[in-house]
Amino acid sequence: VQLVETGGGEAQPGESRILSCTASGFAFGRMYMTWVRQVPGKKLEWVAGITSDGRDGVGTVYGDSVRGRFTISRDNRNNTLKLVMNNLKTEDTARYHCGIGWPPTAKGPGTQVTVSA
């Protein structure tokens, strides 16, 4: 199993960023996938999840803190997972991981997103 996240970086409040995750080594198209995030010293936080066939907003669920601002999507042909993050807030600063299921049975090394004025 391999999960590799890209797209992190620095942003100012109100800006947007797009995270991508490339998956390999397992049946991506059959799995419930998630985005999770973690801040040092705090527990892993679930951000969003999408069913194996989720698309166009169907089969997606979001954490309370990101609902309405973040959008999860997937491309099963290319084994990729995406997280569009709009209207970023300083409290969104964290390391973001894509994962298999919740709690994740596997997750990637993550990509850091830092939101500051």
Short mmCIF file of C-alpha atoms in Angstrom, two decimals:
data_model
loop_
_atom_site.label_atom_id
_atom_site.label_comp_id
_atom_site.label_asym_id
_atom_site.label_seq_id
_atom_site.Cartn_x
_atom_site.Cartn_y
_atom_site.Cartn_z
CA VAL A 1 0.00 0.00 0.00
CA GLN A 2 1.31 3.40 -0.92
CA LEU A 3 -0.33 6.76 -0.42
CA VAL A 4 1.45 9.97 -1.35
CA GLU A 5 0.01 13.39 -0.65
CA THR A 6 0.99 16.59 -2.45
CA GLY A 7 -0.19 20.17 -2.56
CA GLY A 8 0.57 21.45 0.89
CA GLY A 9 2.24 24.72 1.63
CA GLU A 10 1.60 28.11 3.12
CA ALA A 11 -1.57 30.11 2.69
CA GLN A 12 -3.18 33.19 4.11
CA PRO A 13 -6.61 33.12 5.73
CA GLY A 14 -9.31 33.09 3.09
CA GLU A 15 -7.13 31.52 0.44
CA SER A 16 -7.54 28.12 -1.17
CA ARG A 17 -5.33 25.10 -1.67
CA ILE A 18 -5.82 21.77 -3.39
CA LEU A 19 -4.37 18.58 -1.96
CA SER A 20 -3.93 15.44 -4.01
CA CYS A 21 -3.22 11.86 -3.03
CA THR A 22 -1.92 9.20 -5.36
CA ALA A 23 -2.68 5.65 -4.29
CA SER A 24 -1.16 2.35 -5.34
CA GLY A 25 -0.79 -1.22 -4.16
CA PHE A 26 -4.42 -1.86 -3.28
CA ALA A 27 -7.89 -1.81 -4.81
CA PHE A 28 -8.39 1.92 -4.52
CA GLY A 29 -11.71 1.88 -6.35
CA ARG A 30 -13.23 -0.41 -3.74
CA MET A 31 -12.19 1.47 -0.65
CA TYR A 32 -13.74 4.17 1.49
CA MET A 33 -11.14 6.91 1.51
CA THR A 34 -10.58 9.71 3.95
CA TRP A 35 -8.63 12.87 4.52
CA VAL A 36 -7.44 13.31 8.05
CA ARG A 37 -5.23 15.88 9.71
CA GLN A 38 -3.04 16.13 12.74
CA VAL A 39 -1.43 18.86 14.75
CA PRO A 40 1.54 17.91 16.93
CA GLY A 41 0.36 16.94 20.38
CA LYS A 42 -3.26 16.49 19.31
CA LYS A 43 -5.18 13.46 18.18
CA LEU A 44 -5.84 12.61 14.56
CA GLU A 45 -8.85 14.53 13.25
CA TRP A 46 -11.17 13.23 10.56
CA VAL A 47 -11.66 15.85 7.84
CA ALA A 48 -13.68 14.18 5.07
CA GLY A 49 -14.62 10.81 3.68
CA ILE A 50 -15.88 9.49 0.37
CA THR A 51 -17.43 6.17 -0.55
CA SER A 52 -15.89 3.94 -3.17
CA ASP A 53 -18.24 5.29 -5.83
CA GLY A 54 -18.72 8.77 -4.44
CA ARG A 55 -18.89 11.61 -6.93
CA ASP A 56 -20.52 14.98 -7.52
CA GLY A 57 -21.09 15.42 -3.81
CA VAL A 58 -22.84 12.09 -3.34
CA GLY A 59 -21.27 9.70 -0.89
CA THR A 60 -19.24 12.37 0.86
CA VAL A 61 -19.18 13.34 4.51
CA TYR A 62 -17.33 16.18 6.24
CA GLY A 63 -16.20 17.12 9.68
CA ASP A 64 -18.05 20.00 11.30
CA SER A 65 -15.05 22.28 11.17
CA VAL A 66 -14.63 22.03 7.39
CA ARG A 67 -18.13 21.43 6.08
CA GLY A 68 -19.04 24.00 3.44
CA ARG A 69 -15.39 24.95 2.85
CA PHE A 70 -13.68 21.70 1.83
CA THR A 71 -14.63 19.31 -0.95
CA ILE A 72 -13.41 15.75 -1.29
CA SER A 73 -13.45 13.92 -4.60
CA ARG A 74 -11.85 10.90 -6.22
CA ASP A 75 -10.83 9.58 -9.61
CA ASN A 76 -10.94 5.81 -9.56
CA ARG A 77 -9.46 5.53 -13.05
CA ASN A 78 -6.30 7.30 -11.94
CA ASN A 79 -6.30 6.17 -8.30
CA THR A 80 -6.29 9.69 -6.98
CA LEU A 81 -8.03 11.45 -4.12
CA LYS A 82 -8.42 15.21 -3.94
CA LEU A 83 -9.27 17.75 -1.27
CA VAL A 84 -10.18 21.26 -2.34
CA MET A 85 -9.83 23.60 0.61
CA ASN A 86 -11.48 27.00 0.32
CA ASN A 87 -11.66 29.89 2.76
CA LEU A 88 -8.79 28.52 4.79
CA LYS A 89 -8.56 29.47 8.46
CA THR A 90 -5.57 29.53 10.79
CA GLU A 91 -7.08 26.58 12.65
CA ASP A 92 -6.77 24.51 9.46
CA THR A 93 -3.01 24.45 9.98
CA ALA A 94 -2.05 20.79 10.24
CA ARG A 95 -0.42 17.91 8.48
CA TYR A 96 -2.95 16.39 6.09
CA HIS A 97 -2.99 12.69 5.27
CA CYS A 98 -5.07 10.62 2.94
CA GLY A 99 -6.14 7.36 4.47
CA ILE A 100 -7.98 4.13 3.89
CA GLY A 101 -11.14 4.10 5.97
CA TRP A 102 -11.69 5.55 9.40
CA PRO A 103 -9.81 5.21 11.54
CA PRO A 104 -7.29 4.83 8.77
CA THR A 105 -5.85 1.36 8.36
CA ALA A 106 -3.13 3.02 6.32
CA LYS A 107 -2.23 6.59 5.59
CA GLY A 108 0.39 8.49 3.72
CA PRO A 109 3.23 10.54 5.18
CA GLY A 110 1.15 13.66 4.77
CA THR A 111 1.60 17.16 3.47
CA GLN A 112 1.84 20.21 5.71
CA VAL A 113 -0.62 23.06 5.33
CA THR A 114 0.16 26.22 7.25
CA VAL A 115 -2.35 29.04 7.32
CA SER A 116 -1.18 32.33 8.74
CA ALA A 117 -1.72 36.03 8.15
#
